[in-house]
RNA sequence: GGCCCCUUCGACUAGCGGUUAGGUCACCACCCUUUCAAGGUGGCGGCACGAGUUCGAAUCUCGUAGGGGUCACCA
């Protein structure tokens, strides 16, 4: 028997990490057994329907590398795959249930139901539909329906006894039938409810395994009753643990307490491999205990019976750590560069050759956990020598190391070869000859080259930037310090220095903005795009 | 509240009657070091509780407690 699984998201709002999580596990199960993974759109709620959501969800799975075998876009043998296009199918199935007396038409208005609930509440009764419409004679139901009276269709559920279904992970789960109120199958707008459509579709689409979130456990008996009413065999049910918020009680994951948007993680520079790997460890681990593994590894080793049931907390720290690991240990520099280039272009960075890019990425990647962090930390590698920002701490280091910078400027300009060994030797020699502490030289130089105090090794920086740019940057740094010369009045000197720094930064900022605008325009032109909105005439 | 499910370090988890209860993240310390990272080494830290079964329980049973989910013409 072919294993068929499905992901059945509802097109409401931003694609959710929970959808990715459940999709991943269903995909893995199907692929593990050479089966099919179906994508079905559960768009039966016209109130919450979001026209953009379907494409966004599909885009999310595509980004993750989880590709359905059947779905609304690609079709398949058991379509259509949007529930809103299957209304006729639901109608014939509900007719069968009505005919058999397994379901009935109920005519209570929303007001009536509200009143019923209010009374139940007041009298301390259990809440829920009390089955008052179940006894209306069939002929009357049909007559009123034919007269156009608004109504729903409800499933007739047993009053006594209990209903049991089998959960692959929990064993038999039994719920008293008194807990199951006659649920609505078809809403008054003619659309089916989840309970009904999901059963009809899973059967029609030959779904063999239903892996879904634990929140569905208590309504599964409704589904079991439906399968039995139709005389269909039930799929294997396995309810996945709910992803949890990192709050004290570990409540169900929610966008109020955590970023649940996959697009948001993508934009931040989380890699799809890392997100997938992270989600796979939520309630699951490989038999060999490896914690870093690919989607293919996961598929090859996935066994739903190994799923753990405690609700796993969605831990950003761990996600970021995994992402960082992929950034520096799993991806090659070239692969990383491919993913970074569009971001660099968006940032308005310009570069001449590919090797430069690879060098930059190589020294920066141990220092970043996400793609975007790397981009943000790379500005001084791409902006003109007189345009990158010089932060206040860096300015202080430069001011304190002016003598060293002047000396080094001279030495660098006289160096025969400007490679790693030569630069290293020069710096070591300088430190030795002056009998000063190494940081007293390195920090001012680093500050001058990058405008920041947190950056890669000075030797790496110098070699990557090259002699010309190193000299220009030292020159600029020194130039911006002229106003900081000692004065009779220390307070006045400090104020003057501050004003000068401010002016210098202001000038750099203007140059920076101009450079970024130009680089962006160039990049857009290279991509063959029209100039960005508002860029014309500027 | 009724019903259902769950329970090993702060987090993710290994464990499936006999282990000094293991690994990863986080945290701390040390090493490396030119800042920040990365990397290396080490450390802190856990079987919710109570009975029972057994020669022996993290592992099996029951109870208690705690937590979660669910009780819609939303999915």
Coordinates of C-alpha atoms (C1' of nucleotides) in Angstrom, one line a residue:
Chain A
X1 CA 0.0 0.0 0.0
X2 CA 1.3 3.4 -0.9
X3 CA 1.8 5.8 1.9
X4 CA 0.0 9.0 1.4
X5 CA 0.3 11.9 3.8
X6 CA -0.9 15.5 3.5
X7 CA -0.5 19.0 4.8
X8 CA -3.8 20.8 4.9
X9 CA -3.2 24.4 5.8
X10 CA -5.8 27.1 6.0
X11 CA -5.1 30.2 4.0
X12 CA -5.1 32.7 6.8
X13 CA -2.2 35.1 7.5
X14 CA 1.5 34.5 7.4
X15 CA 2.9 31.1 6.8
X16 CA 3.4 29.6 10.3
X17 CA 6.3 27.6 11.6
X18 CA 3.8 25.1 12.9
X19 CA 2.7 24.5 9.3
X20 CA 6.3 24.0 8.3
X21 CA 6.8 21.6 11.2
X22 CA 3.8 19.4 10.5
X23 CA 4.5 19.6 6.8
X24 CA 8.0 18.4 7.3
X25 CA 7.0 15.4 9.3
X26 CA 4.3 14.4 6.8
X27 CA 6.7 14.9 3.9
X28 CA 9.3 12.8 5.6
X29 CA 6.9 9.9 6.3
X30 CA 5.6 9.8 2.7
X31 CA 9.1 10.1 1.2
X32 CA 10.5 7.5 3.6
X33 CA 8.2 5.0 2.1
X34 CA 8.3 6.2 -1.4
X35 CA 4.8 7.5 -1.1
X36 CA 3.0 10.8 -1.9
X37 CA 2.8 14.0 -0.1
X38 CA -0.4 16.0 -0.8
X39 CA -1.0 19.7 -0.3
X40 CA -4.6 20.5 0.3
X41 CA -5.9 24.0 0.9
X42 CA -8.6 24.1 3.6
X43 CA -10.2 27.3 2.5
X44 CA -13.7 26.8 3.9
X45 CA -13.7 29.8 6.2
X46 CA -14.7 32.8 4.1
X47 CA -14.4 35.1 7.0
X48 CA -10.7 34.5 7.6
X49 CA -9.8 33.8 4.0
X50 CA -6.7 35.6 2.8
X51 CA -6.2 35.6 -1.0
X52 CA -2.4 35.9 -0.7
X53 CA -1.9 33.2 1.8
X54 CA -2.0 30.2 -0.6
X55 CA 0.9 31.4 -2.7
X56 CA 2.8 32.4 0.5
X57 CA 2.4 29.0 2.0
X58 CA 3.5 27.3 -1.2
X59 CA 6.4 29.7 -1.4
X60 CA 7.4 28.7 2.1
X61 CA 7.5 25.0 1.3
X62 CA 9.4 25.7 -1.8
X63 CA 11.9 27.7 0.1
X64 CA 12.3 24.9 2.5
X65 CA 12.7 22.3 -0.2
X66 CA 9.5 20.5 0.7
X67 CA 7.7 19.8 -2.5
X68 CA 4.3 18.3 -2.6
X69 CA 3.5 15.6 -5.1
X70 CA -0.1 16.8 -5.5
X71 CA -1.6 20.2 -4.9
X72 CA -3.7 23.1 -6.3
X73 CA -0.9 24.3 -8.6
X74 CA 0.5 21.0 -9.9
X75 CA -2.7 19.1 -9.8
X76 CA -2.9 15.3 -9.2
X77 CA -5.3 12.4 -9.6
X78 CA -7.6 13.3 -6.7
X79 CA -8.2 17.0 -7.2
X80 CA -9.2 19.6 -7.0
X81 CA -7.0 20.4 -4.0
X82 CA -8.8 23.5 -2.8
X83 CA -11.8 22.7 -0.6
X84 CA -13.7 25.6 -2.0
X85 CA -13.7 23.8 -5.3
X86 CA -15.0 20.6 -3.9
X87 CA -18.4 21.7 -2.7
X88 CA -20.2 19.4 -5.0
X89 CA -18.3 16.4 -3.5
X90 CA -19.3 17.4 0.0
X91 CA -22.9 17.9 -1.0
X92 CA -23.3 14.4 -2.4
X93 CA -21.6 13.0 0.7
X94 CA -23.8 14.9 3.1
X95 CA -26.8 13.7 1.2
X96 CA -25.8 10.2 1.8
X97 CA -25.5 10.8 5.5
X98 CA -28.8 12.6 5.6
X99 CA -30.4 9.7 3.7
X100 CA -29.0 7.2 6.1
X101 CA -30.2 9.3 9.1
X102 CA -26.7 9.7 10.3
X103 CA -27.0 13.4 10.0
X104 CA -29.8 15.9 10.2
X105 CA -30.7 19.5 9.3
X106 CA -30.8 21.9 12.2
X107 CA -32.5 25.2 12.0
X108 CA -31.6 27.0 15.2
X109 CA -30.5 30.6 14.7
X110 CA -27.3 32.0 16.1
X111 CA -29.5 33.9 18.7
X112 CA -31.1 30.7 19.8
X113 CA -27.8 28.9 20.2
X114 CA -26.4 31.9 22.2
X115 CA -29.5 31.7 24.5
X116 CA -29.0 28.0 24.9
X117 CA -25.4 28.5 25.9
X118 CA -26.2 31.3 28.3
X119 CA -28.8 29.1 30.0
X120 CA -26.3 26.2 30.2
X121 CA -23.8 28.5 31.7
X122 CA -26.3 29.9 34.2
X123 CA -27.4 26.4 35.3
X124 CA -23.9 25.1 35.4
X125 CA -24.6 22.6 32.7
X126 CA -21.9 21.4 30.3
X127 CA -21.6 23.7 27.3
X128 CA -22.5 22.6 23.8
X129 CA -25.3 21.8 21.4
X130 CA -28.0 19.9 23.2
X131 CA -29.3 18.0 20.2
X132 CA -32.6 19.8 20.2
X133 CA -32.9 19.6 16.4
X134 CA -32.2 15.9 16.2
X135 CA -35.8 14.9 16.8
X136 CA -37.4 17.1 14.1
X137 CA -38.9 14.7 11.6
X138 CA -37.0 14.2 8.4
X139 CA -39.9 15.3 6.2
X140 CA -40.2 18.6 8.2
X141 CA -36.4 19.1 7.8
X142 CA -36.6 18.7 4.1
X143 CA -39.7 20.9 3.8
X144 CA -38.1 23.8 5.7
X145 CA -34.9 23.4 3.8
X146 CA -36.8 23.4 0.5
X147 CA -38.6 26.5 1.6
X148 CA -35.2 28.2 1.8
X149 CA -34.9 28.3 5.6
X150 CA -31.3 28.8 6.6
X151 CA -29.9 25.8 8.4
X152 CA -26.8 23.7 9.1
X153 CA -26.3 19.9 8.9
X154 CA -25.2 18.2 12.0
X155 CA -23.8 14.7 12.6
X156 CA -26.0 12.5 14.8
X157 CA -23.8 11.3 17.6
X158 CA -24.5 8.6 20.2
X159 CA -25.7 9.9 23.5
X160 CA -24.3 7.1 25.6
X161 CA -21.2 5.0 25.5
X162 CA -17.8 6.1 24.3
X163 CA -15.8 6.3 21.2
X164 CA -12.3 5.0 20.8
X165 CA -9.7 5.7 18.1
X166 CA -6.1 4.6 17.9
X167 CA -3.3 7.1 18.0
X168 CA 0.0 5.7 16.8
X169 CA 1.9 7.4 19.6
X170 CA -0.6 7.3 22.4
X171 CA -2.4 4.0 21.8
X172 CA -6.1 3.9 22.2
X173 CA -7.8 7.1 23.2
X174 CA -11.3 6.9 24.5
X175 CA -13.7 9.8 24.9
X176 CA -17.2 9.6 26.4
X177 CA -19.8 10.2 23.8
X178 CA -21.5 12.7 26.1
X179 CA -18.5 14.9 25.3
X180 CA -19.3 14.8 21.6
X181 CA -22.0 17.3 20.8
X182 CA -23.7 16.8 17.4
X183 CA -21.1 18.8 15.4
X184 CA -21.8 20.9 12.4
X185 CA -20.9 19.3 9.1
X186 CA -22.1 21.9 6.7
X187 CA -22.4 25.5 7.7
X188 CA -25.4 27.7 6.8
X189 CA -23.4 29.2 4.0
X190 CA -23.1 25.8 2.4
X191 CA -19.4 25.3 3.1
X192 CA -18.3 22.2 5.0
X193 CA -16.6 22.4 8.4
X194 CA -13.1 21.1 8.9
X195 CA -14.4 18.0 10.6
X196 CA -16.4 17.0 7.6
X197 CA -14.3 18.1 4.7
X198 CA -11.2 16.7 6.2
X199 CA -12.6 13.2 6.5
X200 CA -14.2 13.3 3.0
X201 CA -11.0 14.6 1.4
X202 CA -8.6 12.3 3.2
X203 CA -10.6 9.4 2.1
X204 CA -11.0 10.7 -1.5
X205 CA -7.3 11.5 -1.7
X206 CA -6.3 8.1 -0.4
X207 CA -4.5 9.5 2.7
X208 CA -3.1 6.7 4.8
X209 CA -1.5 8.6 7.6
X210 CA -2.7 11.7 9.3
X211 CA 0.1 13.4 11.2
X212 CA -1.3 16.6 12.7
X213 CA -1.0 18.7 15.8
X214 CA -2.1 17.5 19.2
X215 CA -4.8 20.1 19.5
X216 CA -6.8 17.8 17.2
X217 CA -6.9 14.8 19.6
X218 CA -10.1 15.7 21.3
X219 CA -12.0 16.1 18.0
X220 CA -10.7 13.0 16.4
X221 CA -13.6 10.9 17.7
X222 CA -15.9 13.0 15.5
X223 CA -13.7 12.0 12.6
X224 CA -13.7 8.4 13.6
X225 CA -17.5 8.5 13.8
X226 CA -17.7 10.0 10.4
X227 CA -15.4 7.3 8.9
X228 CA -17.6 4.7 10.5
X229 CA -20.8 6.4 9.3
X230 CA -19.5 6.2 5.7
X231 CA -18.2 2.7 6.2
X232 CA -14.6 3.8 5.4
X233 CA -11.5 2.5 7.0
X234 CA -9.7 5.1 9.1
X235 CA -6.2 6.3 8.4
X236 CA -3.4 6.0 10.9
X237 CA -3.6 8.9 13.3
X238 CA -0.5 10.3 14.9
X239 CA -0.8 13.6 16.8
X240 CA 2.4 15.6 17.0
X241 CA 3.3 17.5 20.1
X242 CA 2.5 21.2 20.0
X243 CA 5.4 23.5 19.6
X244 CA 5.5 25.7 22.7
X245 CA 6.3 29.3 23.6
X246 CA 9.3 29.9 25.8
X247 CA 7.1 31.1 28.6
X248 CA 6.8 29.7 32.2
X249 CA 4.0 27.3 31.3
X250 CA 5.1 26.4 27.8
X251 CA 1.8 27.4 26.2
X252 CA 0.9 26.6 22.7
X253 CA 3.1 28.5 20.3
X254 CA 1.6 31.9 19.4
X255 CA 2.6 34.9 17.4
X256 CA 2.0 37.1 20.4
X257 CA 4.8 35.5 22.4
X258 CA 7.1 34.3 19.6
X259 CA 7.9 35.1 16.0
X260 CA 6.0 32.3 14.2
X261 CA 6.4 33.6 10.7
X262 CA 8.7 31.5 8.5
X263 CA 9.1 34.5 6.2
X264 CA 10.4 36.5 9.1
X265 CA 13.1 33.9 9.8
X266 CA 14.0 33.8 6.2
X267 CA 14.3 37.6 6.1
X268 CA 16.5 37.6 9.1
X269 CA 18.9 35.2 7.4
X270 CA 18.0 31.9 8.9
X271 CA 18.9 29.2 6.4
X272 CA 16.1 26.8 5.3
X273 CA 18.4 23.9 6.1
X274 CA 18.8 25.1 9.7
X275 CA 15.1 25.8 10.2
X276 CA 14.3 22.3 8.9
X277 CA 17.0 20.7 11.0
X278 CA 15.8 22.6 14.1
X279 CA 12.1 21.6 13.5
X280 CA 13.1 18.0 13.0
X281 CA 14.6 17.9 16.5
X282 CA 11.3 19.0 18.0
X283 CA 10.1 15.7 19.3
X284 CA 12.5 13.6 17.2
X285 CA 16.1 12.5 17.1
X286 CA 18.1 10.3 14.8
X287 CA 18.9 6.8 16.0
X288 CA 22.6 7.6 15.9
X289 CA 22.1 10.7 17.9
X290 CA 23.5 13.1 15.3
X291 CA 22.1 16.6 15.9
X292 CA 23.1 18.2 12.6
X293 CA 21.5 16.5 9.6
X294 CA 20.0 17.2 6.3
X295 CA 16.5 16.9 5.0
X296 CA 17.6 13.8 3.1
X297 CA 19.1 12.2 6.3
X298 CA 15.8 13.0 8.1
X299 CA 13.7 11.4 5.4
X300 CA 15.9 8.3 5.3
X301 CA 15.7 7.8 9.1
X302 CA 12.3 9.1 10.0
X303 CA 10.1 6.8 12.0
X304 CA 7.0 8.3 13.5
X305 CA 7.0 5.9 16.3
X306 CA 10.2 7.6 17.6
X307 CA 8.4 10.9 18.1
X308 CA 8.6 12.2 21.7
X309 CA 5.4 13.6 23.3
X310 CA 6.5 16.3 25.6
X311 CA 5.7 19.7 24.1
X312 CA 9.0 21.1 22.8
X313 CA 9.9 24.7 23.4
X314 CA 10.8 26.7 20.3
X315 CA 14.2 27.9 21.4
X316 CA 15.5 30.8 19.3
X317 CA 18.9 30.5 20.9
X318 CA 19.2 26.9 19.6
X319 CA 17.9 27.8 16.2
X320 CA 20.4 30.6 15.9
X321 CA 23.2 28.3 17.0
X322 CA 22.3 25.7 14.5
X323 CA 22.1 28.4 11.8
X324 CA 25.5 29.6 12.7
X325 CA 26.8 26.1 12.5
X326 CA 25.4 25.8 9.0
X327 CA 26.9 29.2 8.1
X328 CA 30.4 28.2 9.0
X329 CA 30.7 24.4 9.0
X330 CA 28.2 23.1 6.5
X331 CA 28.0 25.5 3.6
X332 CA 31.1 26.2 1.5
X333 CA 32.2 29.8 1.1
X334 CA 30.9 29.7 -2.4
X335 CA 27.5 28.5 -1.4
X336 CA 27.4 31.1 1.3
X337 CA 28.4 33.8 -1.3
X338 CA 25.5 32.8 -3.5
X339 CA 23.0 33.4 -0.8
X340 CA 24.7 36.5 0.4
X341 CA 25.0 38.3 -2.9
X342 CA 21.4 39.5 -3.2
X343 CA 21.6 40.8 0.4
X344 CA 24.8 42.6 -0.3
X345 CA 23.2 44.2 -3.3
X346 CA 20.2 45.2 -1.4
X347 CA 22.5 46.8 1.2
X348 CA 24.0 48.8 -1.5
X349 CA 27.4 47.2 -1.4
X350 CA 29.7 47.1 -4.4
X351 CA 32.6 44.8 -5.2
X352 CA 34.8 44.1 -8.1
X353 CA 35.8 40.5 -8.0
X354 CA 34.5 37.3 -6.6
X355 CA 37.6 36.4 -4.7
X356 CA 37.3 39.5 -2.7
X357 CA 33.8 38.5 -1.8
X358 CA 34.9 35.0 -0.7
X359 CA 37.7 36.4 1.5
X360 CA 35.3 38.8 3.2
X361 CA 32.8 36.1 3.9
X362 CA 35.4 33.7 5.1
X363 CA 36.6 36.1 7.8
X364 CA 33.2 37.3 8.8
X365 CA 31.3 34.0 9.0
X366 CA 32.7 32.9 12.4
X367 CA 31.3 36.2 13.7
X368 CA 27.7 36.0 12.5
X369 CA 24.8 33.7 13.3
X370 CA 22.5 34.8 10.5
X371 CA 23.0 35.9 6.9
X372 CA 21.7 39.4 7.7
X373 CA 24.1 39.7 10.7
X374 CA 26.9 39.0 8.3
X375 CA 25.7 41.6 5.9
X376 CA 25.3 44.2 8.6
X377 CA 28.8 43.5 9.9
X378 CA 30.4 43.8 6.4
X379 CA 29.7 47.4 5.5
X380 CA 33.3 48.7 5.8
X381 CA 34.5 46.0 3.3
X382 CA 32.3 47.5 0.6
X383 CA 31.8 51.2 1.3
X384 CA 34.3 53.8 0.0
X385 CA 37.3 54.3 2.3
X386 CA 36.0 57.7 3.4
X387 CA 32.4 56.7 3.8
X388 CA 32.0 53.9 6.3
X389 CA 31.0 55.0 9.8
X390 CA 33.6 55.4 12.5
X391 CA 32.0 54.6 15.8
X392 CA 32.8 56.6 18.9
X393 CA 34.8 53.8 20.6
X394 CA 36.8 53.4 17.4
X395 CA 37.4 57.1 17.3
X396 CA 38.8 56.9 20.8
X397 CA 41.2 54.1 19.9
X398 CA 42.3 56.1 16.9
X399 CA 42.9 59.2 18.9
X400 CA 44.9 57.2 21.4
X401 CA 47.0 55.6 18.7
X402 CA 47.8 58.4 16.4
X403 CA 51.5 58.0 16.7
X404 CA 51.3 54.3 15.9
X405 CA 49.1 55.0 12.9
X406 CA 51.4 57.6 11.5
X407 CA 54.3 55.2 11.9
X408 CA 52.5 52.3 10.3
X409 CA 51.3 54.4 7.4
X410 CA 54.9 55.1 6.6
X411 CA 55.9 51.5 7.0
X412 CA 53.1 50.0 5.0
X413 CA 53.8 52.3 2.1
X414 CA 57.4 51.0 2.0
X415 CA 56.5 47.4 2.2
X416 CA 57.7 45.3 -0.8
X417 CA 55.0 42.7 -0.6
X418 CA 51.7 43.3 1.0
X419 CA 50.8 39.7 2.0
X420 CA 49.9 38.0 5.2
X421 CA 53.5 37.1 6.2
X422 CA 54.8 40.6 5.4
X423 CA 52.1 42.4 7.2
X424 CA 52.4 40.1 10.2
X425 CA 56.1 40.6 10.4
X426 CA 55.8 44.3 10.0
X427 CA 53.3 44.6 12.9
X428 CA 55.3 42.3 15.2
X429 CA 58.5 44.2 14.4
X430 CA 56.8 47.5 15.2
X431 CA 55.5 46.3 18.5
X432 CA 58.9 44.9 19.4
X433 CA 60.8 48.0 18.5
X434 CA 58.6 50.4 20.3
X435 CA 58.3 48.1 23.4
X436 CA 54.6 48.7 23.6
X437 CA 51.7 46.4 24.2
X438 CA 50.3 44.7 21.0
X439 CA 46.7 45.9 21.5
X440 CA 48.0 49.5 21.7
X441 CA 48.9 49.1 18.0
X442 CA 46.3 46.7 16.9
X443 CA 43.2 48.4 18.2
X444 CA 43.9 51.8 16.6
X445 CA 44.7 50.1 13.3
X446 CA 41.6 48.0 13.5
X447 CA 39.5 51.1 14.3
X448 CA 41.0 53.0 11.4
X449 CA 40.4 50.1 8.9
X450 CA 36.9 49.3 10.0
X451 CA 35.5 52.1 12.1
X452 CA 34.6 49.6 14.8
X453 CA 36.4 47.8 17.6
X454 CA 34.8 44.4 16.9
X455 CA 36.2 43.0 13.8
X456 CA 38.4 40.2 12.3
X457 CA 42.2 40.0 12.8
X458 CA 44.0 43.1 11.7
X459 CA 46.3 41.1 9.5
X460 CA 43.3 39.6 7.6
X461 CA 41.7 43.0 7.3
X462 CA 44.8 44.6 5.9
X463 CA 45.5 41.9 3.4
X464 CA 41.9 41.7 2.2
X465 CA 41.6 45.4 1.8
X466 CA 45.0 45.8 0.2
X467 CA 47.7 48.4 0.6
X468 CA 46.0 51.3 -1.2
X469 CA 42.8 51.1 0.9
X470 CA 44.7 50.5 4.1
X471 CA 46.8 53.7 3.5
X472 CA 43.7 55.7 2.5
X473 CA 41.9 54.6 5.6
X474 CA 44.7 55.4 7.9
X475 CA 44.9 58.7 6.2
X476 CA 41.3 59.4 6.7
X477 CA 41.4 58.4 10.4
X478 CA 44.3 60.6 11.1
X479 CA 42.7 63.4 9.2
X480 CA 39.6 63.3 11.3
X481 CA 41.7 63.6 14.4
X482 CA 43.3 66.9 13.7
X483 CA 40.9 68.8 15.9
X484 CA 41.7 66.6 18.8
X485 CA 45.1 68.1 19.5
X486 CA 45.8 69.1 23.1
X487 CA 44.7 72.5 24.2
X488 CA 45.1 74.7 27.2
X489 CA 41.6 74.2 28.1
X490 CA 40.8 70.5 28.3
X491 CA 37.0 71.0 28.3
X492 CA 37.2 73.2 25.2
X493 CA 39.5 70.7 23.5
X494 CA 37.1 67.9 24.2
X495 CA 34.2 69.9 22.9
X496 CA 36.1 70.8 19.8
X497 CA 37.1 67.2 19.3
X498 CA 33.5 66.1 19.6
X499 CA 32.3 68.8 17.2
X500 CA 34.9 67.7 14.7
X501 CA 34.0 64.1 15.0
X502 CA 30.4 64.9 14.5
X503 CA 31.2 66.9 11.4
X504 CA 33.4 64.1 10.0
X505 CA 30.8 61.5 10.6
X506 CA 28.2 63.7 9.0
X507 CA 30.4 64.0 5.9
X508 CA 31.0 60.3 5.8
X509 CA 27.3 59.7 6.1
X510 CA 26.6 61.8 3.1
X511 CA 29.2 59.9 1.1
X512 CA 27.9 56.6 2.3
X513 CA 24.4 57.4 1.2
X514 CA 25.5 58.4 -2.2
X515 CA 27.7 55.3 -2.6
X516 CA 24.9 53.0 -1.5
X517 CA 22.4 54.7 -3.8
X518 CA 24.8 54.3 -6.7
X519 CA 25.6 50.7 -5.9
X520 CA 21.9 49.8 -5.7
X521 CA 21.3 51.5 -9.0
X522 CA 24.2 49.6 -10.6
X523 CA 23.0 46.3 -9.2
X524 CA 19.5 46.9 -10.4
X525 CA 20.9 47.8 -13.8
X526 CA 22.9 44.6 -13.9
X527 CA 19.8 42.6 -13.1
X528 CA 18.2 44.4 -16.0
X529 CA 15.6 46.1 -13.8
X530 CA 14.3 49.5 -14.1
X531 CA 15.7 52.1 -11.7
X532 CA 14.1 51.9 -8.3
X533 CA 11.2 54.1 -7.6
X534 CA 12.2 57.6 -6.7
X535 CA 15.8 57.2 -7.8
X536 CA 15.3 59.0 -11.0
X537 CA 16.5 62.6 -11.1
X538 CA 18.2 62.2 -7.8
Chain B
rG1 C1' -14.9 23.4 35.5
rG2 C1' -15.8 18.5 32.3
rC3 C1' -13.0 15.6 29.0
rC4 C1' -8.3 14.2 26.6
rC5 C1' -3.1 14.2 26.5
rC6 C1' 1.7 14.9 28.7
rU7 C1' 5.9 14.9 32.7
rU8 C1' 14.5 13.0 32.6
rC9 C1' 19.3 19.0 33.7
rG10 C1' 16.9 26.2 32.4
rA11 C1' 15.9 24.3 26.9
rC12 C1' 16.1 20.0 23.0
rU13 C1' 16.8 15.1 24.1
rA14 C1' 19.4 9.6 25.0
rG15 C1' 17.6 5.9 28.2
rC16 C1' 13.0 1.0 26.8
rG17 C1' 14.5 -3.5 35.0
rG18 C1' 20.9 -3.5 36.9
rU19 C1' 24.4 3.0 33.6
rU20 C1' 29.2 6.9 38.2
rA21 C1' 21.7 8.8 34.3
rG22 C1' 24.8 10.2 28.3
rG23 C1' 24.8 14.2 24.3
rU24 C1' 23.5 19.2 22.3
rC25 C1' 22.0 24.5 23.3
rA26 C1' 22.3 28.0 27.2
rC27 C1' 25.3 29.4 31.5
rC28 C1' 30.3 29.5 34.2
rA29 C1' 35.7 28.8 34.2
rC30 C1' 40.2 28.0 31.8
rC31 C1' 43.2 27.6 27.2
rC32 C1' 44.1 30.0 22.5
rU33 C1' 44.4 35.2 21.2
rU34 C1' 45.3 41.4 18.5
rU35 C1' 39.4 43.3 19.8
rC36 C1' 35.0 40.5 19.0
rA37 C1' 33.9 35.9 17.6
rA38 C1' 35.0 31.0 16.3
rG39 C1' 37.6 26.7 18.3
rG40 C1' 39.6 23.5 22.4
rU41 C1' 39.2 21.7 27.6
rG42 C1' 36.5 21.4 32.0
rG43 C1' 32.4 22.6 35.2
rC44 C1' 27.3 23.7 37.0
rG45 C1' 22.7 21.2 36.5
rG46 C1' 17.8 16.5 36.0
rC47 C1' 14.6 11.3 36.6
rA48 C1' 7.7 16.1 39.8
rC49 C1' 5.9 13.4 44.3
rG50 C1' 3.9 9.0 46.9
rA51 C1' 2.7 4.1 47.1
rG52 C1' 3.1 -0.8 44.8
rU53 C1' 5.5 -4.9 41.7
rU54 C1' 10.6 -6.8 41.8
rC55 C1' 16.6 -9.3 44.5
rG56 C1' 16.8 -4.5 41.8
rA57 C1' 13.3 0.8 39.3
rA58 C1' 14.2 7.0 35.4
rU59 C1' 12.3 2.6 33.0
rC60 C1' 6.3 -1.6 34.9
rU61 C1' 1.3 -0.5 37.8
rC62 C1' -1.8 2.8 40.6
rG63 C1' -2.6 7.4 42.9
rU64 C1' -1.3 12.7 43.7
rA65 C1' 0.6 17.1 41.9
rG66 C1' 1.9 20.1 37.9
rG67 C1' 1.6 21.6 32.8
rG68 C1' -0.8 21.6 28.1
rG69 C1' -4.9 21.0 24.8
rU70 C1' -10.0 21.1 23.9
rC71 C1' -15.1 22.1 24.8
rA72 C1' -17.5 27.4 17.6
rC73 C1' -21.8 27.5 11.8
rC74 C1' -12.3 28.6 13.0
rA75 C1' -9.2 25.5 11.3

